[in-house]
Structure formats: structure tokens, C-alpha cells
């Protein structure tokens, strides 16, 4: 049950040196080895469970509000528990959202970490001081909406841009950049240049009327395609009378529909209802598709297969029960639009275009499916903002687990590698991205710099992708999946690598337990170090490797 608990009493913020991502205050008095995160093994952490125990969250909230200057939870604030995770050693992690004077605090989410004894030992959050600001706007919602609809570098690429009537302009506290500001959040609808629907959230300063930032709500993989060739693969289908539906009841009821090359209507894009779901793909037999594009069920079979493998990967490797963590499934729409060279996750479902038939085939490969479904996992765990460095981390997380899904499938027709979008290139061209050398594509970056956050999120993701490859495989040259990979470091160091399995466990725990919506690359370093410490011990070689690898990509 979701509850709001109000912080009591007025407080004054106490200055705290630095802006550490995790404010750790040591182990509780009398802690036993079983209470220590270092006593956890990767095997036991894989059994981390979601628990429905309100007393755990209530205790955490009382602890946070009792020390407002320490935990940055002062007067006027309310905390909403979202989910409680429990490790096998009894330690718990309560993820919460925050309001201030009744307004949502965007970027104010936090995770309270408690020992088995119930003592808060640390808090993961982006705020560095107690909130203290006026909530009376000087700018009206009408003025804010007009500002949101003005043409700039972002909106000029969106056609049919209009205010989304489904979401009225809303006052929020925008704390994403670390400086809390009263803002209007205005949601608009339209169509991006490549035909992808747009659901843009624009944050407008409620005092000056200036556009603070814009965040696209539709996540895409730009220019990815797939030849739909994964060989003969197993599928779970559902009989309905004399036909069979491409529906898997064993994986949350996931299913795949055919959009018949239609796109979302203007009514759907602007008002958010009347959206086409497509027609559930059926077959007169238990076999779907023939391995080529002349059978429309072929693309559908690949999309469903990608969903199934991704579901199994997260469940069997990370004990996560589907995208939403509650056992419920999403669904796929294939054959979206005409010559649509993209795929996207919209918070509810995956949608795949057919490509242009020249350079790109249908976009339903294993790594695309894993990438898109991971956007859903991130949305329902850390909630990484889709802009700036956190947006790069969001995209990187999807590339990381899209790649992990490809390895997990162990499919001889689509061997695991660290190339993104390699299998659906029809003209023999290069892959869209390389994790061993992100700058290969001419736009992504291998090494962090102060301007990384200014890049498109698909390019700033290069830093995280490079880190993950080096942590998994190390620097130098090697052949993986029949493809030569070669990676160098930004500081000339040599990285040995700890293996992909360990790297995946570290990144997943960091994303599910320590990342928040505003985590940047420096925060990701802190979070992955903490995750590695939880898994392998604070003085382990794995922690040392994580630290050395972040340094190797210029994140200190």
C-alpha cells in the first residue's frame, strides 16, 4: 500500500562537506557479521526479495525525519514508500518518492538502507540540503504552456507539437540538477523526425518563465534493425479455438500484435487514449513465421522470442519477476508504420518498426528486445531521468542488459558480443554502437568529460558502455562471438577484467538498489563500488577493479 508520511518540525540545513552519492555513517553498534553487506554472496543476493511489510518503511521514515539535517528530510516534506527490498542477511532497502508542501519533488527520490537491526546506515539520494523554497508561482500555467511550445533545438524537430490534454500543467519542485526550483511541468505530444511518437515533459521555471529542461518520455534505439534470423527457437503459445495466439501465459501473459503498418493516431499522441493495440498474431498451427519477411509472423516470432529470453534472463539471473517486478507482462507491437527504422518503449509496451528494407530489416533482434525491456526495468527501479548524464546511464543500462540478454540466449545464429545492432544491418555495414570502443560510431564518447552530459543520451552512454566492457573483459584485443574486440583505456592503464557475470551482478544491484533518478557518472561510480562491496566484500579484488575501471574511463 502506498502511503504519505509527513516530516515533522521546522529545521535548518546543516552544511555537509562534499556531495557524496551515498552518505554512509558506518555500521550500527553491536552489528554482527550477518548484518554486514560484505557477508553477502552473489548467490544469496540473487534471492533479494520484495517484501510487503509497512513497519520496515515506517521505521525508516521515522529515522530519516528524526535527523532532518543529516538525511535532508525537513519540514514540509512527505515520503512515499514505493518498494522495500530485503537481502538474505536481513538488511533492507526502502525506495521512496518525496513531496514538498504537497508538490512532487522531481529528483527527490531516495533509498534508505537499513541493517537487519533496523538502523538506517546510509541513504542514496541526489539532494544535498534540506528543501526550503516558496511554492507560490509568479508565472501562470498558461504562460508556462506557451513557453513549452516555443521552438528550440528540441521542439523544432517535433511535428504536430501540442499540449497533451491528458496531463494538465503541474507545479513541481524540480531538483534534478541539485538546485531545487519551483517549476511547471508541461507535457506535450507530437511526432519525432523519424516517426517515433513524442511525449515531452518541459520544466518551466515558475518564477522567471524560462525553460529549464525538456525530457522525452518515449525511449528509442536510433536506427536499429534486425534480419529476423535467430533460427528455430522455442515459443509458448495459447490455443484459442482452432487457432493459436502468440501469447505466453508462463511469462506474465506477454503477447505480440501486428500493427499492419499503421501508426499511433493523432488522438492517441495528443490525448493518450484510443491508441491502437494492433491485432494479436495468430497461426493455424503452433508454428509462427518461416524465417523470412514474406511471412508477417516471422518478425512477431522474433519479438516474442526476445521478450521471452529477456524475461528469463532477469528472472533467472537477477530474480526479477518481469519488467514491473510483480509478475505481470507487457506486450509487443510489430510492423509499426512504413519504413520506420526504430523501436521504442513507452512505459507499457514495446513497439518495433520494419526498417527501410534497404539498409535495415525489422527491428526485433535479441539485443533490441533486451534494450527496450530494460528501459522498463529502469523506469520501475531507479527511474533514471532521460536527460543529461542520468539519461546516458539510462541508455547505457539498456545497452548493458541488451548485450547480457544476447549472451544469455546462447543462440548460435546470433552469438553474444559487445556490438549493438549488428545483426539487422542488411547492407553489410557497421554496427550502430560498440561497447569495446564507443567512439567507433563517430558520435559516442569513450571517456568522461565535463561536456558529456550535453550530448544526446545515446552518445553519452558510451562512457558507461566502455566501463562495462572493460570491467567484464579488460583492455587489449580478443575475439568474442567470432568478432574481434579491442579496447583501450583513457589513462593508458591496463585493466584485467573480472568477467561479464560479475559485472552484470554489480550493475544490476547498483541500478535497483543505489541509483536514483538523478545519478550521474560520479554517482554511478559510488553506487557500483557500494554494490561490489555488498557482493564481494569491501576489500575484494572486485571493488578494486570497479574503482580502477572507472578511473580508466576518466570518472573519478
Coordinates of C-alpha atoms in Angstrom, one line a residue:
X1 CA 0.0 0.0 0.0
X2 CA 1.3 3.5 -0.9
X3 CA 1.3 5.9 2.0
X4 CA 2.4 9.5 2.6
X5 CA 4.2 10.2 5.9
X6 CA 4.8 13.8 6.7
X7 CA 8.1 15.1 8.2
X8 CA 7.5 17.0 11.4
X9 CA 9.1 20.2 12.7
X10 CA 11.0 23.0 11.1
X11 CA 14.7 22.6 10.6
X12 CA 17.7 24.4 9.4
X13 CA 20.0 22.8 6.9
X14 CA 23.5 21.8 8.2
X15 CA 26.3 22.1 5.7
X16 CA 27.8 18.8 4.8
X17 CA 31.2 18.7 3.1
X18 CA 31.2 17.2 -0.4
X19 CA 28.3 15.8 -2.5
X20 CA 28.9 12.1 -2.0
X21 CA 26.2 9.9 -3.6
X22 CA 26.0 7.6 -0.6
X23 CA 26.1 9.3 2.8
X24 CA 27.5 6.4 4.8
X25 CA 27.7 6.6 8.6
X26 CA 29.2 3.2 9.4
X27 CA 27.8 0.0 10.9
X28 CA 25.3 0.1 13.8
X29 CA 26.5 -0.6 17.3
X30 CA 26.6 -4.2 18.0
X31 CA 26.3 -5.3 14.4
X32 CA 27.1 -8.9 13.8
X33 CA 28.9 -10.3 10.7
X34 CA 25.5 -11.4 9.4
X35 CA 24.4 -7.7 9.4
X36 CA 27.4 -6.7 7.2
X37 CA 26.8 -6.3 3.5
X38 CA 30.3 -7.8 2.9
X39 CA 28.9 -11.1 4.2
X40 CA 26.5 -11.4 1.3
X41 CA 27.5 -13.6 -1.6
X42 CA 26.4 -13.1 -5.2
X43 CA 24.3 -16.3 -4.9
X44 CA 22.4 -15.1 -1.8
X45 CA 21.9 -11.6 -3.3
X46 CA 20.2 -13.1 -6.3
X47 CA 17.5 -14.1 -3.9
X48 CA 16.8 -10.4 -2.8
X49 CA 13.1 -10.2 -2.4
X50 CA 10.4 -7.5 -2.5
X51 CA 8.6 -7.5 0.9
X52 CA 5.2 -6.1 1.9
X53 CA 5.9 -5.0 5.4
X54 CA 4.8 -1.5 6.2
X55 CA 6.6 -1.5 9.5
X56 CA 10.0 -1.5 7.7
X57 CA 9.2 1.6 5.7
X58 CA 7.6 3.3 8.7
X59 CA 10.7 2.7 10.8
X60 CA 12.9 4.1 8.0
X61 CA 10.8 7.2 7.7
X62 CA 10.9 7.8 11.4
X63 CA 14.6 7.5 11.4
X64 CA 15.0 9.9 8.4
X65 CA 12.7 12.6 9.9
X66 CA 14.3 12.3 13.3
X67 CA 17.6 13.6 11.8
X68 CA 16.5 16.1 9.1
X69 CA 19.7 17.9 8.6
X70 CA 21.6 14.5 8.3
X71 CA 19.2 12.9 5.9
X72 CA 17.9 16.1 4.2
X73 CA 14.2 15.4 5.1
X74 CA 12.9 18.6 6.7
X75 CA 9.7 20.5 7.4
X76 CA 7.0 20.4 4.7
X77 CA 8.3 17.1 3.2
X78 CA 6.4 13.9 2.9
X79 CA 7.8 10.5 1.9
X80 CA 6.0 7.9 -0.1
X81 CA 7.4 4.3 0.2
X82 CA 7.4 2.7 -3.2
X83 CA 9.1 -0.7 -2.7
X84 CA 11.0 -2.5 0.0
X85 CA 13.8 -4.9 -0.9
X86 CA 15.2 -7.4 1.6
X87 CA 18.6 -9.1 1.4
X88 CA 19.0 -12.6 2.7
X89 CA 21.1 -11.3 5.6
X90 CA 18.1 -9.2 6.8
X91 CA 19.3 -5.8 5.5
X92 CA 16.5 -3.8 3.8
X93 CA 16.4 -1.0 1.2
X94 CA 13.3 1.2 1.1
X95 CA 12.8 3.2 -2.1
X96 CA 10.7 6.3 -1.6
X97 CA 9.4 9.3 -3.5
X98 CA 9.2 12.7 -1.9
X99 CA 6.8 15.7 -1.9
X100 CA 7.3 19.2 -0.5
X101 CA 4.3 21.3 0.6
X102 CA 2.2 18.8 -1.4
X103 CA 4.2 19.1 -4.6
X104 CA 6.1 16.3 -6.2
X105 CA 9.9 16.7 -5.9
X106 CA 11.3 15.5 -9.2
X107 CA 14.8 14.1 -8.5
X108 CA 13.9 13.9 -4.8
X109 CA 13.6 10.1 -4.7
X110 CA 15.8 8.3 -2.3
X111 CA 16.6 4.8 -1.0
X112 CA 17.0 4.3 2.8
X113 CA 19.4 1.4 3.6
X114 CA 18.8 -0.4 6.9
X115 CA 20.7 -3.1 8.8
X116 CA 19.0 -6.2 10.0
X117 CA 18.5 -4.5 13.3
X118 CA 16.6 -1.7 11.6
X119 CA 19.2 1.1 11.8
X120 CA 19.5 3.4 8.8
X121 CA 23.1 3.1 7.8
X122 CA 23.1 5.2 4.6
X123 CA 20.8 7.0 2.1
X124 CA 21.1 7.1 -1.6
X125 CA 19.7 10.4 -2.9
X126 CA 20.6 13.4 -5.1
X127 CA 19.6 16.2 -2.6
X128 CA 22.5 17.7 -0.7
X129 CA 20.5 20.1 1.5
X130 CA 17.1 20.4 3.2
X131 CA 14.4 21.9 0.9
X132 CA 13.5 25.5 1.7
X133 CA 11.7 27.4 -1.0
X134 CA 8.5 29.2 -1.8
X135 CA 5.8 27.3 -3.6
X136 CA 3.9 30.3 -4.9
X137 CA 4.4 30.7 -8.7
X138 CA 4.9 34.1 -10.3
X139 CA 4.2 32.6 -13.7
X140 CA 0.8 31.2 -14.7
X141 CA 0.3 27.8 -16.3
X142 CA -0.9 29.5 -19.5
X143 CA 2.5 31.3 -19.7
X144 CA 4.3 28.1 -18.9
X145 CA 2.5 26.2 -21.6
X146 CA 3.3 28.9 -24.2
X147 CA 7.0 28.6 -23.2
X148 CA 6.8 24.8 -23.5
X149 CA 5.5 25.1 -27.1
X150 CA 8.2 27.6 -28.2
X151 CA 10.5 26.3 -30.9
X152 CA 14.0 25.5 -30.0
X153 CA 16.6 22.9 -30.8
X154 CA 14.4 20.1 -29.3
X155 CA 10.9 21.2 -30.3
X156 CA 11.7 22.2 -33.9
X157 CA 12.2 18.5 -34.7
X158 CA 8.8 17.5 -33.5
X159 CA 5.8 17.9 -35.8
X160 CA 2.2 18.5 -34.6
X161 CA 3.5 19.7 -31.3
X162 CA 0.6 20.4 -29.0
X163 CA -0.2 20.4 -25.2
X164 CA -1.2 17.0 -24.0
X165 CA -4.7 17.4 -22.6
X166 CA -4.4 14.2 -20.7
X167 CA -1.8 15.8 -18.4
X168 CA -2.6 19.3 -17.1
X169 CA 0.4 21.6 -16.3
X170 CA 1.5 20.7 -12.8
X171 CA 3.5 22.6 -10.3
X172 CA 6.5 20.5 -9.0
X173 CA 9.8 21.1 -7.3
X174 CA 12.5 20.3 -9.9
X175 CA 15.6 19.1 -8.0
X176 CA 17.2 17.1 -10.9
X177 CA 20.2 19.4 -11.2
X178 CA 20.8 19.7 -7.5
X179 CA 19.3 23.2 -7.1
X180 CA 15.6 22.8 -6.2
X181 CA 13.4 25.1 -8.2
X182 CA 9.6 25.6 -8.3
X183 CA 8.6 24.7 -11.8
X184 CA 5.7 24.0 -14.1
X185 CA 5.8 20.6 -15.8
X186 CA 4.0 20.8 -19.1
X187 CA 3.5 17.7 -21.2
X188 CA 3.3 17.9 -24.9
X189 CA 2.6 15.4 -27.7
X190 CA 3.7 15.1 -31.3
X191 CA 5.9 13.1 -33.6
X192 CA 9.7 13.0 -33.7
X193 CA 11.5 13.4 -37.0
X194 CA 11.8 9.6 -37.7
X195 CA 8.1 9.0 -36.9
X196 CA 8.5 8.0 -33.2
X197 CA 5.8 9.4 -31.0
X198 CA 6.8 12.2 -28.7
X199 CA 5.7 12.6 -25.1
X200 CA 7.8 15.6 -24.0
X201 CA 7.9 16.9 -20.4
X202 CA 9.1 20.5 -20.3
X203 CA 10.0 22.1 -17.0
X204 CA 9.5 25.8 -16.9
X205 CA 10.8 28.0 -14.0
X206 CA 7.7 29.2 -12.2
X207 CA 9.4 32.4 -11.2
X208 CA 11.0 33.5 -14.5
X209 CA 9.1 31.6 -17.1
X210 CA 12.4 30.2 -18.5
X211 CA 12.5 26.6 -19.9
X212 CA 14.8 24.7 -17.5
X213 CA 14.9 21.4 -19.4
X214 CA 13.0 19.0 -21.6
X215 CA 12.7 15.2 -21.1
X216 CA 11.5 12.9 -23.8
X217 CA 9.2 10.2 -22.4
X218 CA 9.5 7.8 -25.4
X219 CA 12.8 5.9 -25.3
X220 CA 14.2 4.7 -28.6
X221 CA 17.1 3.0 -30.2
X222 CA 18.0 5.1 -33.2
X223 CA 18.5 3.4 -36.5
X224 CA 18.5 -0.2 -35.2
X225 CA 17.1 -3.0 -37.3
X226 CA 17.1 -6.8 -37.4
X227 CA 17.0 -9.5 -40.2
X228 CA 14.7 -11.7 -38.0
X229 CA 17.1 -14.6 -38.1
X230 CA 17.5 -16.4 -34.8
X231 CA 17.0 -19.8 -36.3
X232 CA 14.3 -22.2 -35.0
X233 CA 13.5 -21.2 -31.4
X234 CA 11.0 -22.5 -28.8
X235 CA 7.8 -20.4 -28.1
X236 CA 5.0 -20.7 -25.7
X237 CA 1.7 -20.1 -27.5
X238 CA -2.0 -20.1 -26.5
X239 CA -4.8 -22.1 -28.2
X240 CA -8.0 -20.1 -29.0
X241 CA -10.5 -22.3 -30.7
X242 CA -9.0 -23.7 -33.9
X243 CA -6.1 -21.2 -33.9
X244 CA -3.1 -20.4 -31.8
X245 CA -2.2 -16.9 -30.4
X246 CA 1.4 -15.6 -29.9
X247 CA 0.7 -15.2 -26.2
X248 CA 2.8 -16.6 -23.4
X249 CA 0.9 -17.3 -20.2
X250 CA 4.1 -18.6 -18.5
X251 CA 5.7 -15.1 -18.6
X252 CA 3.0 -12.8 -17.3
X253 CA 0.7 -13.2 -20.3
X254 CA 3.1 -11.4 -22.7
X255 CA 1.9 -11.3 -26.3
X256 CA 2.6 -9.8 -29.7
X257 CA 0.4 -7.9 -32.1
X258 CA 0.6 -6.8 -35.7
X259 CA 0.0 -3.1 -36.3
X260 CA -0.5 -3.7 -40.0
X261 CA 1.9 -0.8 -40.7
X262 CA -0.4 1.7 -39.0
X263 CA 1.0 4.4 -36.6
X264 CA -0.5 5.8 -33.5
X265 CA -3.2 8.3 -34.3
X266 CA -3.0 12.0 -33.5
X267 CA -5.7 11.4 -30.9
X268 CA -3.5 8.9 -29.2
X269 CA -0.4 11.1 -29.4
X270 CA -2.3 14.2 -28.1
X271 CA -4.8 12.8 -25.7
X272 CA -3.3 9.4 -24.8
X273 CA -6.4 7.4 -25.5
X274 CA -7.8 5.5 -28.4
X275 CA -4.3 4.1 -29.0
X276 CA -4.1 1.1 -31.4
X277 CA -3.0 -2.1 -29.8
X278 CA -2.8 -4.0 -33.1
X279 CA -4.2 -7.4 -33.8
X280 CA -2.9 -10.4 -31.8
X281 CA -0.7 -12.5 -34.1
X282 CA -2.3 -15.9 -34.8
X283 CA -1.4 -19.1 -36.7
X284 CA -3.4 -22.2 -37.7
X285 CA -0.6 -24.3 -36.2
X286 CA 1.8 -24.0 -33.3
X287 CA 4.5 -22.7 -35.8
X288 CA 4.8 -18.9 -36.3
X289 CA 6.8 -17.5 -39.3
X290 CA 9.0 -19.0 -41.9
X291 CA 12.3 -17.2 -41.3
X292 CA 11.8 -14.5 -43.9
X293 CA 9.9 -11.3 -44.3
X294 CA 7.3 -12.7 -46.7
X295 CA 5.5 -14.1 -43.6
X296 CA 4.4 -11.3 -41.3
X297 CA 4.5 -13.7 -38.3
X298 CA 8.3 -14.0 -38.6
X299 CA 9.0 -10.6 -37.2
X300 CA 6.4 -11.3 -34.5
X301 CA 8.1 -14.6 -33.6
X302 CA 11.4 -12.8 -33.1
X303 CA 9.9 -10.1 -31.0
X304 CA 8.2 -12.6 -28.8
X305 CA 11.4 -14.6 -28.5
X306 CA 13.3 -11.5 -27.5
X307 CA 10.7 -10.8 -24.8
X308 CA 10.8 -14.4 -23.5
X309 CA 14.6 -14.5 -23.3
X310 CA 14.8 -11.1 -21.6
X311 CA 12.1 -12.2 -19.1
X312 CA 14.1 -15.4 -18.4
X313 CA 17.3 -13.5 -18.0
X314 CA 16.1 -11.1 -15.4
X315 CA 14.2 -13.8 -13.5
X316 CA 16.9 -16.4 -13.5
X317 CA 20.0 -14.2 -13.2
X318 CA 18.6 -11.3 -11.1
X319 CA 15.4 -12.8 -9.5
X320 CA 13.3 -10.0 -11.0
X321 CA 9.8 -11.1 -12.0
X322 CA 9.2 -9.2 -15.2
X323 CA 9.6 -5.6 -16.2
X324 CA 7.4 -4.4 -13.4
X325 CA 8.7 -6.8 -10.8
X326 CA 5.2 -8.1 -10.0
X327 CA 4.9 -11.0 -12.4
X328 CA 2.8 -9.1 -14.9
X329 CA 3.8 -8.9 -18.6
X330 CA 3.9 -6.2 -21.2
X331 CA 3.3 -6.7 -24.9
X332 CA 4.9 -6.1 -28.3
X333 CA 3.6 -4.3 -31.4
X334 CA 5.4 -5.2 -34.7
X335 CA 5.1 -3.8 -38.2
X336 CA 4.6 -0.3 -36.9
X337 CA 4.5 2.4 -39.7
X338 CA 6.1 2.3 -43.1
X339 CA 9.9 2.3 -43.4
X340 CA 10.1 3.0 -39.7
X341 CA 13.7 2.4 -38.7
X342 CA 13.3 2.4 -34.9
X343 CA 11.9 0.7 -31.8
X344 CA 10.6 2.2 -28.6
X345 CA 9.4 1.5 -25.1
X346 CA 6.5 3.8 -23.9
X347 CA 6.1 2.7 -20.3
X348 CA 3.6 0.0 -21.2
X349 CA 4.7 -1.9 -24.3
X350 CA 7.5 -2.4 -26.9
X351 CA 6.9 -1.2 -30.5
X352 CA 9.1 -2.2 -33.5
X353 CA 9.3 -0.8 -37.0
X354 CA 10.1 -2.9 -40.1
X355 CA 13.2 -0.8 -41.1
X356 CA 13.5 0.5 -44.6
X357 CA 14.2 -2.8 -46.3
X358 CA 17.4 -1.4 -47.8
X359 CA 19.9 -0.8 -45.0
X360 CA 17.8 -2.1 -42.1
X361 CA 15.5 -5.0 -41.6
X362 CA 12.7 -5.3 -38.9
X363 CA 14.0 -4.1 -35.5
X364 CA 13.3 -7.2 -33.5
X365 CA 16.7 -8.6 -32.6
X366 CA 17.6 -10.0 -29.2
X367 CA 19.7 -7.1 -28.2
X368 CA 17.0 -4.6 -29.2
X369 CA 14.3 -6.5 -27.2
X370 CA 16.6 -6.7 -24.2
X371 CA 17.5 -3.0 -24.6
X372 CA 13.8 -1.9 -24.7
X373 CA 12.6 -4.1 -21.9
X374 CA 15.4 -2.8 -19.7
X375 CA 14.1 0.7 -20.2
X376 CA 11.0 -0.6 -18.4
X377 CA 13.0 -2.2 -15.7
X378 CA 14.9 1.0 -15.1
X379 CA 11.7 3.0 -15.2
X380 CA 10.4 0.8 -12.4
X381 CA 13.6 0.7 -10.3
X382 CA 16.0 3.7 -10.3
X383 CA 13.9 5.8 -12.6
X384 CA 16.9 7.4 -14.2
X385 CA 16.0 10.7 -15.9
X386 CA 16.2 10.5 -19.6
X387 CA 18.4 13.6 -20.0
X388 CA 22.0 14.7 -19.1
X389 CA 24.3 12.1 -17.6
X390 CA 21.5 10.2 -16.0
X391 CA 20.0 9.8 -19.4
X392 CA 23.3 8.4 -20.7
X393 CA 23.3 6.0 -17.8
X394 CA 19.7 5.0 -18.7
X395 CA 20.7 4.2 -22.3
X396 CA 23.9 2.5 -21.1
X397 CA 21.9 0.3 -18.7
X398 CA 19.8 -0.8 -21.6
X399 CA 22.8 -1.5 -23.8
X400 CA 24.4 -3.4 -21.0
X401 CA 21.5 -5.7 -20.3
X402 CA 20.5 -5.9 -24.0
X403 CA 24.0 -7.3 -24.5
X404 CA 23.6 -9.6 -21.5
X405 CA 20.4 -11.0 -22.9
X406 CA 22.2 -11.8 -26.2
X407 CA 24.9 -13.7 -24.3
X408 CA 22.3 -15.4 -22.1
X409 CA 20.3 -16.7 -25.1
X410 CA 23.4 -18.6 -26.3
X411 CA 21.9 -18.7 -29.8
X412 CA 24.2 -20.0 -32.4
X413 CA 22.6 -17.7 -35.1
X414 CA 23.1 -14.6 -33.0
X415 CA 26.2 -15.1 -30.9
X416 CA 26.9 -12.9 -27.9
X417 CA 29.2 -9.9 -28.4
X418 CA 29.5 -6.3 -27.4
X419 CA 28.2 -4.9 -30.7
X420 CA 24.8 -3.1 -30.7
X421 CA 22.5 -3.6 -33.6
X422 CA 24.9 -5.7 -35.7
X423 CA 22.5 -8.4 -36.8
X424 CA 19.9 -6.3 -38.5
X425 CA 22.2 -4.3 -40.8
X426 CA 21.2 -5.5 -44.3
X427 CA 23.9 -3.8 -46.4
X428 CA 26.9 -5.3 -44.6
X429 CA 27.6 -2.0 -42.8
X430 CA 29.0 -1.4 -39.3
X431 CA 27.0 -2.0 -36.1
X432 CA 25.3 1.0 -34.6
X433 CA 27.4 1.0 -31.4
X434 CA 30.4 -0.9 -30.0
X435 CA 30.9 -1.2 -26.2
X436 CA 34.6 -2.0 -26.6
X437 CA 35.2 1.2 -28.5
X438 CA 32.1 3.5 -28.3
X439 CA 33.8 6.3 -30.3
X440 CA 33.8 4.0 -33.3
X441 CA 30.4 5.4 -34.4
X442 CA 31.8 8.9 -34.6
X443 CA 29.5 10.4 -32.1
X444 CA 29.7 8.4 -28.8
X445 CA 32.5 9.0 -26.3
X446 CA 34.9 6.6 -24.7
X447 CA 35.9 8.9 -21.8
X448 CA 34.0 11.2 -19.5
X449 CA 34.5 14.9 -19.6
X450 CA 32.6 17.9 -18.2
X451 CA 30.7 18.1 -21.5
X452 CA 29.5 14.5 -21.5
X453 CA 26.1 15.5 -20.1
X454 CA 25.5 17.8 -23.0
X455 CA 25.5 15.0 -25.6
X456 CA 22.5 13.1 -26.8
X457 CA 21.9 10.3 -24.3
X458 CA 22.7 7.6 -27.0
X459 CA 26.2 9.1 -27.2
X460 CA 26.9 10.0 -23.6
X461 CA 26.0 6.3 -22.9
X462 CA 29.4 5.5 -24.3
X463 CA 31.2 6.1 -21.0
X464 CA 29.0 3.6 -19.2
X465 CA 29.3 1.1 -22.1
X466 CA 33.1 1.4 -22.2
X467 CA 33.3 1.0 -18.4
X468 CA 31.1 -2.2 -18.5
X469 CA 33.2 -3.7 -21.3
X470 CA 36.5 -3.0 -19.6
X471 CA 35.2 -4.3 -16.3
X472 CA 33.9 -7.5 -17.9
X473 CA 36.7 -8.3 -20.5
X474 CA 39.6 -6.0 -19.7
X475 CA 41.7 -3.9 -22.1
X476 CA 43.5 -5.2 -25.2
X477 CA 42.4 -7.3 -28.1
X478 CA 40.3 -10.6 -28.0
X479 CA 37.8 -12.4 -30.1
X480 CA 34.3 -12.7 -28.7
X481 CA 31.4 -14.3 -30.6
X482 CA 33.6 -14.6 -33.6
X483 CA 34.2 -10.9 -33.7
X484 CA 37.5 -9.1 -32.8
X485 CA 37.1 -6.7 -30.0
X486 CA 39.7 -4.2 -29.0
X487 CA 39.6 -1.7 -26.1
X488 CA 42.0 0.9 -24.7
X489 CA 41.8 2.9 -21.6
X490 CA 41.6 6.7 -21.3
X491 CA 44.6 6.9 -19.0
X492 CA 46.8 4.3 -20.6
X493 CA 46.3 1.8 -17.8
X494 CA 45.8 -1.9 -18.2
X495 CA 42.6 -3.5 -17.0
X496 CA 42.3 -7.3 -16.4
X497 CA 38.5 -7.6 -16.2
X498 CA 36.5 -9.6 -13.7
X499 CA 34.2 -11.4 -16.1
X500 CA 30.8 -10.4 -17.5
X501 CA 28.8 -12.4 -14.9
X502 CA 30.2 -10.4 -12.0
X503 CA 29.9 -7.1 -13.9
X504 CA 26.2 -7.8 -14.6
X505 CA 25.5 -8.5 -11.0
X506 CA 27.3 -5.3 -9.9
X507 CA 25.5 -3.1 -12.4
X508 CA 22.0 -4.6 -11.7
X509 CA 22.4 -4.1 -7.9
X510 CA 23.6 -0.6 -8.4
X511 CA 20.6 0.2 -10.6
X512 CA 18.0 -1.5 -8.4
X513 CA 19.3 -0.5 -5.0
X514 CA 21.6 2.6 -5.2
X515 CA 20.9 4.6 -8.4
X516 CA 18.3 7.3 -8.1
X517 CA 16.7 9.4 -10.9
X518 CA 19.5 12.0 -10.8
X519 CA 22.5 9.7 -10.6
X520 CA 25.4 11.0 -12.8
X521 CA 28.6 9.2 -13.7
X522 CA 30.3 10.2 -10.5
X523 CA 27.3 8.9 -8.6
X524 CA 27.4 5.7 -10.7
X525 CA 31.0 5.1 -9.6
X526 CA 30.0 5.4 -5.9
X527 CA 26.9 3.2 -6.4
X528 CA 28.8 0.4 -8.3
X529 CA 31.6 0.4 -5.7
X530 CA 29.0 0.0 -3.0
X531 CA 27.3 -2.8 -5.0
X532 CA 30.6 -4.6 -5.5
X533 CA 31.3 -4.2 -1.8
X534 CA 27.9 -5.7 -0.9
X535 CA 28.5 -8.6 -3.3
X536 CA 32.2 -9.4 -2.8
X537 CA 33.4 -7.5 0.3
X538 CA 34.8 -4.0 0.8
X539 CA 38.4 -5.1 0.4
X540 CA 37.8 -7.5 -2.5
X541 CA 39.6 -7.5 -5.9
X542 CA 36.2 -6.8 -7.5
X543 CA 35.9 -3.5 -5.7
X544 CA 39.4 -2.6 -6.6
X545 CA 38.6 -3.5 -10.3
X546 CA 35.5 -1.3 -10.3
X547 CA 37.4 1.7 -9.0
X548 CA 40.3 1.2 -11.4
X549 CA 37.9 0.8 -14.4
X550 CA 36.0 4.0 -13.6
X551 CA 39.4 5.8 -13.4
X552 CA 40.2 4.2 -16.8
X553 CA 37.3 6.0 -18.4
X554 CA 38.1 9.3 -16.6
X555 CA 35.4 9.1 -13.9
X556 CA 36.9 9.8 -10.6

